[in-house]
PDB file of C-alpha atoms in Angstrom:
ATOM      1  CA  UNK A   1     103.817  74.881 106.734  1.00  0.00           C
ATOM      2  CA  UNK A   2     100.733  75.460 105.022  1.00  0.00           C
ATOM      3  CA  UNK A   3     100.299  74.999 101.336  1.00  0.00           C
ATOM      4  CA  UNK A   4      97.945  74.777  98.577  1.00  0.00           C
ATOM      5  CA  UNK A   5      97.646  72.415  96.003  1.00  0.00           C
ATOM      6  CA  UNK A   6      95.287  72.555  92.528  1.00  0.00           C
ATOM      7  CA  UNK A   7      94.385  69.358  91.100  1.00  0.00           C
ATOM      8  CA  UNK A   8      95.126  69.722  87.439  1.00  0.00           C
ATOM      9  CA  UNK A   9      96.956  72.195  85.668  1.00  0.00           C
ATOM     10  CA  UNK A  10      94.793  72.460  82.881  1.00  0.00           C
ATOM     11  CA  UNK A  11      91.447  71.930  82.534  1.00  0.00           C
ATOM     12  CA  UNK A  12      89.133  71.673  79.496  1.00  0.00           C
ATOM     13  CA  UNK A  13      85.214  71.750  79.248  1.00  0.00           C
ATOM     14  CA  UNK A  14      82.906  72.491  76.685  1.00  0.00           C
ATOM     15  CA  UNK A  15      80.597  75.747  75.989  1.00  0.00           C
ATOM     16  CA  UNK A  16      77.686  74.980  78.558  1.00  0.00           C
ATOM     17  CA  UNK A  17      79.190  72.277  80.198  1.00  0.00           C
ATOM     18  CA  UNK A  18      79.537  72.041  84.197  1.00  0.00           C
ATOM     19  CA  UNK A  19      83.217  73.958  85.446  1.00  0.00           C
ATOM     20  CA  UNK A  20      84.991  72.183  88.353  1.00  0.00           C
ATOM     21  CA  UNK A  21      88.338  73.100  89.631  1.00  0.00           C
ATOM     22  CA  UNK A  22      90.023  71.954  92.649  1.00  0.00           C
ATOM     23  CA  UNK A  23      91.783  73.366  95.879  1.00  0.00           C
ATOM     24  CA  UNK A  24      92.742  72.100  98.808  1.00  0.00           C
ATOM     25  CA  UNK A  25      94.922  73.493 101.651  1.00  0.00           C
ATOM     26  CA  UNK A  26      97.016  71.771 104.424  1.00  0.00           C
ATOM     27  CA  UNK A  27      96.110  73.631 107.966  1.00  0.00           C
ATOM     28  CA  UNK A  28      94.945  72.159 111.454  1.00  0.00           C
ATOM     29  CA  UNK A  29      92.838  75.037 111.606  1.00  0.00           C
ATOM     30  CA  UNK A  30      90.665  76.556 109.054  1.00  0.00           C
ATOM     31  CA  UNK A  31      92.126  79.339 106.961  1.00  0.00           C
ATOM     32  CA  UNK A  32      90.533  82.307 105.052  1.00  0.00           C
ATOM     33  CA  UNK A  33      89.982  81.251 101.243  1.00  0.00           C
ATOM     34  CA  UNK A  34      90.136  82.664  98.217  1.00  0.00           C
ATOM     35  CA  UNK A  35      89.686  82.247  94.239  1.00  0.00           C
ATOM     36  CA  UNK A  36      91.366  84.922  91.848  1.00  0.00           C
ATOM     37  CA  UNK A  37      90.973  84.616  88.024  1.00  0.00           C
ATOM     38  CA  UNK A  38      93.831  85.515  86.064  1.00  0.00           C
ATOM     39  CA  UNK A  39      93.164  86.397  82.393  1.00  0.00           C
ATOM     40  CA  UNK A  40      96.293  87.449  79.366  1.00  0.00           C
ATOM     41  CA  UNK A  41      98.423  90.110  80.365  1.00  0.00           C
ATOM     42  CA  UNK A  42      96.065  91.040  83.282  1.00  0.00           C
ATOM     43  CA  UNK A  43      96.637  90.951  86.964  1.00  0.00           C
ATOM     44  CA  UNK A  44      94.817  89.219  89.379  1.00  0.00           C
ATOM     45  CA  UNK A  45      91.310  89.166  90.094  1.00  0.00           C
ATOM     46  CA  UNK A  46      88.940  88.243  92.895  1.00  0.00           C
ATOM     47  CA  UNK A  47      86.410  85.903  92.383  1.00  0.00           C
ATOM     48  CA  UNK A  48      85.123  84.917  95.925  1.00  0.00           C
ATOM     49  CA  UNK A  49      86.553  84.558  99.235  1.00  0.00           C
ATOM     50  CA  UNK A  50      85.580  82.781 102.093  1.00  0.00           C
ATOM     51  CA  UNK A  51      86.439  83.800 105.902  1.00  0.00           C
ATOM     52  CA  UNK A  52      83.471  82.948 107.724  1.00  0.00           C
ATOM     53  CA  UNK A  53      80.029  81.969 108.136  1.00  0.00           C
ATOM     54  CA  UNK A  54      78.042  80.125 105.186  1.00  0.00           C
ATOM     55  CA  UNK A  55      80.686  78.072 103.736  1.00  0.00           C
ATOM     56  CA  UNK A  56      78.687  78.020  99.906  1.00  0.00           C
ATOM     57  CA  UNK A  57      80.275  80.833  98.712  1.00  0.00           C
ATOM     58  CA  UNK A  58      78.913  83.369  95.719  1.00  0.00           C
ATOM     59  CA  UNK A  59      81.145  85.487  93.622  1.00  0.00           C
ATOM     60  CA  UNK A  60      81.686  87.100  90.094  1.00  0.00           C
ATOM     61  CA  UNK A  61      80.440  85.970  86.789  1.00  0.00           C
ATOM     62  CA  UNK A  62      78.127  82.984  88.470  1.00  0.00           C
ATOM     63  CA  UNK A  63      80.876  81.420  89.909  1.00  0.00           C
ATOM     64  CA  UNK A  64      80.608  79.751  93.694  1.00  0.00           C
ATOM     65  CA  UNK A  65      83.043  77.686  95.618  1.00  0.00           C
ATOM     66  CA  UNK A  66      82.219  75.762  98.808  1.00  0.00           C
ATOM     67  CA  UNK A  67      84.480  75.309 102.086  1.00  0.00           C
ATOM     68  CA  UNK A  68      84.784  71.602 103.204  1.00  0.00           C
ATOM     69  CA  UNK A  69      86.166  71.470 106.424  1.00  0.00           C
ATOM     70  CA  UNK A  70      86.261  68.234 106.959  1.00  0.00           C
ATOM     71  CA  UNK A  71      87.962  67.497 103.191  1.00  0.00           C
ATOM     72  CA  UNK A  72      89.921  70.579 103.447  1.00  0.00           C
ATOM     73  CA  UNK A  73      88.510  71.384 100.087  1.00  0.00           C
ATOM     74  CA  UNK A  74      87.266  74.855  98.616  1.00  0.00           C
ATOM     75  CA  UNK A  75      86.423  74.018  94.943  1.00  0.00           C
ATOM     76  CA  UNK A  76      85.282  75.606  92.496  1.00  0.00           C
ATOM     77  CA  UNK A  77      82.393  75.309  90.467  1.00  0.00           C
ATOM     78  CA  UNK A  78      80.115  77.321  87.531  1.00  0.00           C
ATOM     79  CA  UNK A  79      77.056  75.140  86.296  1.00  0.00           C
ATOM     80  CA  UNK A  80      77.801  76.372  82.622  1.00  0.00           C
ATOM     81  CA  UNK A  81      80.981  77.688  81.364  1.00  0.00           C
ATOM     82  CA  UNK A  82      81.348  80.369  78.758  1.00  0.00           C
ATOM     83  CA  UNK A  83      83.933  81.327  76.416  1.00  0.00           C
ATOM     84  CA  UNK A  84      84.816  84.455  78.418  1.00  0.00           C
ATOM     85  CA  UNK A  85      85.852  82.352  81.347  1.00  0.00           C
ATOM     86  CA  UNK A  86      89.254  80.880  79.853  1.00  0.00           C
ATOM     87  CA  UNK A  87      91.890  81.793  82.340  1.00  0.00           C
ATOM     88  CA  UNK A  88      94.078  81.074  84.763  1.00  0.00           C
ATOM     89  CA  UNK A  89      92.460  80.521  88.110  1.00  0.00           C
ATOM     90  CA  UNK A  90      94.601  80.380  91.434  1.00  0.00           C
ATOM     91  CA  UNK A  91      93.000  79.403  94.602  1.00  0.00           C
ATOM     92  CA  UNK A  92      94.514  80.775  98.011  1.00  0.00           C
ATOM     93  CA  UNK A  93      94.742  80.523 101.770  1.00  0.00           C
ATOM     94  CA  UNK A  94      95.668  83.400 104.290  1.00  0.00           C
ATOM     95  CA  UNK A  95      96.272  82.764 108.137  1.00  0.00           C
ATOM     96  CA  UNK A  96      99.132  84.537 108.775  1.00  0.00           C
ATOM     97  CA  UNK A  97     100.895  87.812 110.067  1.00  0.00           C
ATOM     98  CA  UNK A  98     100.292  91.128 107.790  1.00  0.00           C
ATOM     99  CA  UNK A  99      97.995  89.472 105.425  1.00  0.00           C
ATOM    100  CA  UNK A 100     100.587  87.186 103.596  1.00  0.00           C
ATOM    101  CA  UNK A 101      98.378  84.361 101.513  1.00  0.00           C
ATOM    102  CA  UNK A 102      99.655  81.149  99.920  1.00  0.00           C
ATOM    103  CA  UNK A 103      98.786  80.605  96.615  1.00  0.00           C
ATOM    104  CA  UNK A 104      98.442  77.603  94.482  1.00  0.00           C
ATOM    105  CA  UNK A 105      99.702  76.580  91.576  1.00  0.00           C
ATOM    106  CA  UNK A 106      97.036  77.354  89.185  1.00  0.00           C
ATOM    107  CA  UNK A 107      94.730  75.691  86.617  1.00  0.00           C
ATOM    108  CA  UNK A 108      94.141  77.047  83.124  1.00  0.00           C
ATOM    109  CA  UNK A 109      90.850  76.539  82.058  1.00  0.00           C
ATOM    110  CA  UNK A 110      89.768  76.190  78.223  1.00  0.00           C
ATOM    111  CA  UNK A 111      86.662  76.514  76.870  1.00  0.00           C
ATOM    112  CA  UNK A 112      85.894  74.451  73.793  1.00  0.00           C
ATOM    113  CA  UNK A 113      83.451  75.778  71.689  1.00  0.00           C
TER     114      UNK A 113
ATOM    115  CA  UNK B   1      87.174 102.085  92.289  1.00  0.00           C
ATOM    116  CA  UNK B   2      90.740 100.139  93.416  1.00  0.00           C
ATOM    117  CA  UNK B   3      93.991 100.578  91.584  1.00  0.00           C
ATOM    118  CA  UNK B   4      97.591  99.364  91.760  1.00  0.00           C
ATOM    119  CA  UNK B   5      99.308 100.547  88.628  1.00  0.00           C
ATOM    120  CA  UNK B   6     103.180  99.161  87.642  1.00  0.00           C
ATOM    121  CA  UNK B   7     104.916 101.766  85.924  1.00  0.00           C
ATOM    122  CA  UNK B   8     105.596  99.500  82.758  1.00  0.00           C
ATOM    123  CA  UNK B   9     103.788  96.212  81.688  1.00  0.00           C
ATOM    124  CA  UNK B  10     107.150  95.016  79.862  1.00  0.00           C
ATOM    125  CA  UNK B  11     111.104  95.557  80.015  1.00  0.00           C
ATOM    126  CA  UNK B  12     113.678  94.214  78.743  1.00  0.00           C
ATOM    127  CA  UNK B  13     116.943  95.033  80.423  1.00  0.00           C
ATOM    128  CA  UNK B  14     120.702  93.378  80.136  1.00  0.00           C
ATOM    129  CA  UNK B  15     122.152  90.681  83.067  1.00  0.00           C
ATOM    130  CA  UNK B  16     124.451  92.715  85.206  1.00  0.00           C
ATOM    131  CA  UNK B  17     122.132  95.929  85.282  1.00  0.00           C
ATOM    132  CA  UNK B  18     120.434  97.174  87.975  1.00  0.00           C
ATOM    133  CA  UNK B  19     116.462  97.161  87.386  1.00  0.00           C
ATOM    134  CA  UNK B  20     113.518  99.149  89.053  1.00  0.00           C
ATOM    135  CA  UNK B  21     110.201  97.984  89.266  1.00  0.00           C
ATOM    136  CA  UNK B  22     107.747 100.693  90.312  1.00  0.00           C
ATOM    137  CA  UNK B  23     104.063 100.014  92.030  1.00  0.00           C
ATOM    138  CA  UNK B  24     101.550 102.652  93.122  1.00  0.00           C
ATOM    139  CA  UNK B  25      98.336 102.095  94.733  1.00  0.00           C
ATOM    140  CA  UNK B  26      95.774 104.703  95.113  1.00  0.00           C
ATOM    141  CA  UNK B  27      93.614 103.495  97.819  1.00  0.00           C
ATOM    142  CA  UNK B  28      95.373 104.083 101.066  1.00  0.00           C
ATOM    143  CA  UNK B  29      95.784 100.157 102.204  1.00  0.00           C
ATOM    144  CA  UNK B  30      98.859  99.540 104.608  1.00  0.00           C
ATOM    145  CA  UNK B  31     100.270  96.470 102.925  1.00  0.00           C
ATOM    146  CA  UNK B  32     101.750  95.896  99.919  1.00  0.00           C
ATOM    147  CA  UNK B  33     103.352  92.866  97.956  1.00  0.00           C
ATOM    148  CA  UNK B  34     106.040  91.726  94.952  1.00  0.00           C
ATOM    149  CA  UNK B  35     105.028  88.144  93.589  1.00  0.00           C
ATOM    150  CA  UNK B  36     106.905  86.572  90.542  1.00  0.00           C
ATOM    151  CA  UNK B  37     104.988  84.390  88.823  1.00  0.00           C
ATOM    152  CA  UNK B  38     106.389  81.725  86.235  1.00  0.00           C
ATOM    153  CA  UNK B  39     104.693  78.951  84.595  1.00  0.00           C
ATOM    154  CA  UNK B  40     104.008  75.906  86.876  1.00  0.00           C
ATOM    155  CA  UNK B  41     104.974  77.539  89.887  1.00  0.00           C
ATOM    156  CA  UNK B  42     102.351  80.197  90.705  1.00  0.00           C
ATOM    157  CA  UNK B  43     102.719  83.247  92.713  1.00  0.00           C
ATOM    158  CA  UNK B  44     105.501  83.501  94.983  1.00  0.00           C
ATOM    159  CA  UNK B  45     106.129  86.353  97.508  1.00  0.00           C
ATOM    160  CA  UNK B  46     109.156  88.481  97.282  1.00  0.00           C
ATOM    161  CA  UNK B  47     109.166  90.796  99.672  1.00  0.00           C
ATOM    162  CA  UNK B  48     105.902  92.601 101.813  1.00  0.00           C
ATOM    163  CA  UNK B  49     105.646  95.382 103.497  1.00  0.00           C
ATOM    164  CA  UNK B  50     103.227  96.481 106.008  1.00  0.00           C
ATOM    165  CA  UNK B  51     104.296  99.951 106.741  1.00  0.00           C
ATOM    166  CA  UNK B  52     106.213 102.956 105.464  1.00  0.00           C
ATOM    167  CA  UNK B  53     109.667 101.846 105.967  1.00  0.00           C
ATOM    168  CA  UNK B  54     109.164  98.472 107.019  1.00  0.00           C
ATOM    169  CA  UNK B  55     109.379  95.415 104.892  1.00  0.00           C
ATOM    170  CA  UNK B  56     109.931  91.565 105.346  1.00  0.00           C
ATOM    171  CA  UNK B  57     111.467  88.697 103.147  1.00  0.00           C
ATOM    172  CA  UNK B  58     108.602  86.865 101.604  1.00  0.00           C
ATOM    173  CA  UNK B  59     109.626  83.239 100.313  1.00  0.00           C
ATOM    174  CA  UNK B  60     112.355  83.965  97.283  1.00  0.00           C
ATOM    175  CA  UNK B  61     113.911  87.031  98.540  1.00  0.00           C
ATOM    176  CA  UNK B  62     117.683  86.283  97.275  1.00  0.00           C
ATOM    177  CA  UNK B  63     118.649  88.771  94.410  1.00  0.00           C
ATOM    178  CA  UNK B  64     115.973  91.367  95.303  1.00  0.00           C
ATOM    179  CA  UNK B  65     115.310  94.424  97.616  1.00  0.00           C
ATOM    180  CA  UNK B  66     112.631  96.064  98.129  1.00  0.00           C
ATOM    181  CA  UNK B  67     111.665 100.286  99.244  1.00  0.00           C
ATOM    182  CA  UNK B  68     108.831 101.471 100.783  1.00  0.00           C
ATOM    183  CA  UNK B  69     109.006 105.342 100.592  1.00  0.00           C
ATOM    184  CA  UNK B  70     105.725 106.475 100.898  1.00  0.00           C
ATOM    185  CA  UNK B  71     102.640 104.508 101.743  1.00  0.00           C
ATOM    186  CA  UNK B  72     101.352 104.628  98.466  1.00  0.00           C
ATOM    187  CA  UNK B  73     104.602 102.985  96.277  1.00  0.00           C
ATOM    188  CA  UNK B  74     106.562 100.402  96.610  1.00  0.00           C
ATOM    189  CA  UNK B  75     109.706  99.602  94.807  1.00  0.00           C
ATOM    190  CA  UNK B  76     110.933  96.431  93.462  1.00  0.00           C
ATOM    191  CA  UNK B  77     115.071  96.514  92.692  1.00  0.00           C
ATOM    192  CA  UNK B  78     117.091  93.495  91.291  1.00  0.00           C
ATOM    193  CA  UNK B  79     120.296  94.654  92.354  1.00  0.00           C
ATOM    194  CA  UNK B  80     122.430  93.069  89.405  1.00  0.00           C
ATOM    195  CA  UNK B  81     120.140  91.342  86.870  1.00  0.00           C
ATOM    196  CA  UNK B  82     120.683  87.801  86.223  1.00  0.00           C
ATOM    197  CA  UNK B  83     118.440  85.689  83.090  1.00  0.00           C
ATOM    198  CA  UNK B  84     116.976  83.375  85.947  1.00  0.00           C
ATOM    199  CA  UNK B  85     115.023  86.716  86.976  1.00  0.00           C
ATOM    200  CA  UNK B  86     113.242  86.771  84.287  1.00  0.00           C
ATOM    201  CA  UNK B  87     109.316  86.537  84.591  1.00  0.00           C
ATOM    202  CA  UNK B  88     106.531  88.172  85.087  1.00  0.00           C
ATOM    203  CA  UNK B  89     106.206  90.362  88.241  1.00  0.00           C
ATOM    204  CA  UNK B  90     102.922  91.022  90.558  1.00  0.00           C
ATOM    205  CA  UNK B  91     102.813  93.992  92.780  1.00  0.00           C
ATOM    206  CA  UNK B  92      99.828  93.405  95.128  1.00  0.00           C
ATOM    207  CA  UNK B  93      98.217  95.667  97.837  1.00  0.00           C
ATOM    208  CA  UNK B  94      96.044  95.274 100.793  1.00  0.00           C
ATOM    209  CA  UNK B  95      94.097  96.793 103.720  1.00  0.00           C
ATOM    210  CA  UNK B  96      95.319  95.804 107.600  1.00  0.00           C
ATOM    211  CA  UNK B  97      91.806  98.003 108.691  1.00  0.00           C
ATOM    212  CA  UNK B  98      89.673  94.591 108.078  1.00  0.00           C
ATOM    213  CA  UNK B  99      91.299  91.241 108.679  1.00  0.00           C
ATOM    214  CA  UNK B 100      92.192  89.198 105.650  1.00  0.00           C
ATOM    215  CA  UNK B 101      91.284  91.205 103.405  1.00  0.00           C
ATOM    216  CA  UNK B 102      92.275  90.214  99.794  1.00  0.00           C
ATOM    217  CA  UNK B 103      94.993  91.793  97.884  1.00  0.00           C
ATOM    218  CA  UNK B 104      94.484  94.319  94.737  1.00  0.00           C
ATOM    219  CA  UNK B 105      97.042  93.072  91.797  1.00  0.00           C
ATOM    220  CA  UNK B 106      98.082  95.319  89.269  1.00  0.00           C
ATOM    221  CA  UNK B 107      98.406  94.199  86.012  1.00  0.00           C
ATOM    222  CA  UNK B 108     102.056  93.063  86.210  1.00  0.00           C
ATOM    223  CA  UNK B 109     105.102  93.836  84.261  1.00  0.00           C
ATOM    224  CA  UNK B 110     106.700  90.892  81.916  1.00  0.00           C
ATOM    225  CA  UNK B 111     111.109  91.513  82.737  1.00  0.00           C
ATOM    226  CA  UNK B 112     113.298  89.927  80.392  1.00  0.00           C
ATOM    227  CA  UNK B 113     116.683  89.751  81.247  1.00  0.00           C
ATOM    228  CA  UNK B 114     119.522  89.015  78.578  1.00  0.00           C
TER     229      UNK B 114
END
């Protein structure tokens, strides 16, 4: 069954300081990717997803991830984090019927200023 | 611009009652989802449906059912509240026009049972 993990549940970097947080998924055969941020008493929403093509991927609020086939790895990364980015970040893999994706745990990221 | 709105972002209802959780979307996509989400555990998948009428068990369907109406709302029902159903519920919505496209979340509605 495929699954994804997080590595961490929380994470926290300093104001300016490099932002890092981990997925990877369990699959034989490369899945369709995504990052959603999560912030209080909001819903979820989409950073960047990755289906297919250039696997450094750009999304909202200078954040990019990159697909590593070969680690099964689609991490995330913003060279300098801000005070607005504290959330909850969930990374996610679809490959199956009707849409249906698999969502990891989560990381909550703090920002210290 | 996209929007799923769930008609209230917190209830609080009594074990033994039966509760509705209400989810509209306004931009014509085909599928729709009910996550729960609780600390530690992230999202997991109710029930889905991918047509009027038609709906499938997601992962932790046990206490819940689901109705799909119209194609625009999609109904969440906890048929006799229990506590252990409290948490914070995720209706989600997606297009089948474009494969893989990701889901629209509303902004979720906190249950507590007691």
């Amino acid at each position: 069954a495929q699954s994804v993990t997080q590595l961490g549940s929380h994470v926290s970097v300093s104001e300016g300081a490099l932002v890092l947080l981990r997925c990877n998924y369990s699959s034989s055969v490369p899945p369709y990717l995504f990052w959603y941020v999560q912030y209080p008493n909001q819903g979820l929403q989409l950073l960047l997803k990755y289906t297919t093509g250039a696997t450094l991927v750009k999304g909202i609020n200078g954040f990019e991830a990159e697909f590593k086939k070969s680690e099964t790895s689609f991490h995330l990364t913003k060279p300098s984090a801000h005070m607005s980015d504290a959330a909850e970040y969930f990374c996610a893999a679809g490959k199956t019927s009707y849409d249906k994706v698999i969502f990891g745990p989560g990381t909550s990221l703090s920002v210290i200023p | 611009d996209v929007k799923v709105t769930q008609s209230s972002r917190y209830l609080v209802k009594r074990t033994g009652e039966k509760v509705f959780l209400e989810c509209v979307q306004d931009m014509d996509h085909e599928n729709m989802f009910w996550y729960r989400q609780d600390p530690g555990l992230g999202l997991r998948l109710i029930y889905f449906s991918y047509d009027v009428k038609m709906k499938e068990k997601g992962d932790i369907p046990e206490g819940y059912s689901v109705s799909r109406e119209k194609k625009e709302r999609f109904s969440l029902i906890l048929e006799s509240a229990s506590t252990n159903q409290t948490s914070m519920y995720l209706c989600a919505s997606s297009s089948s026009r474009v494969r893989n496209q990701p889901q629209h979340f509303g902004d979720g509605t906190r249950l507590s049972i007691l």
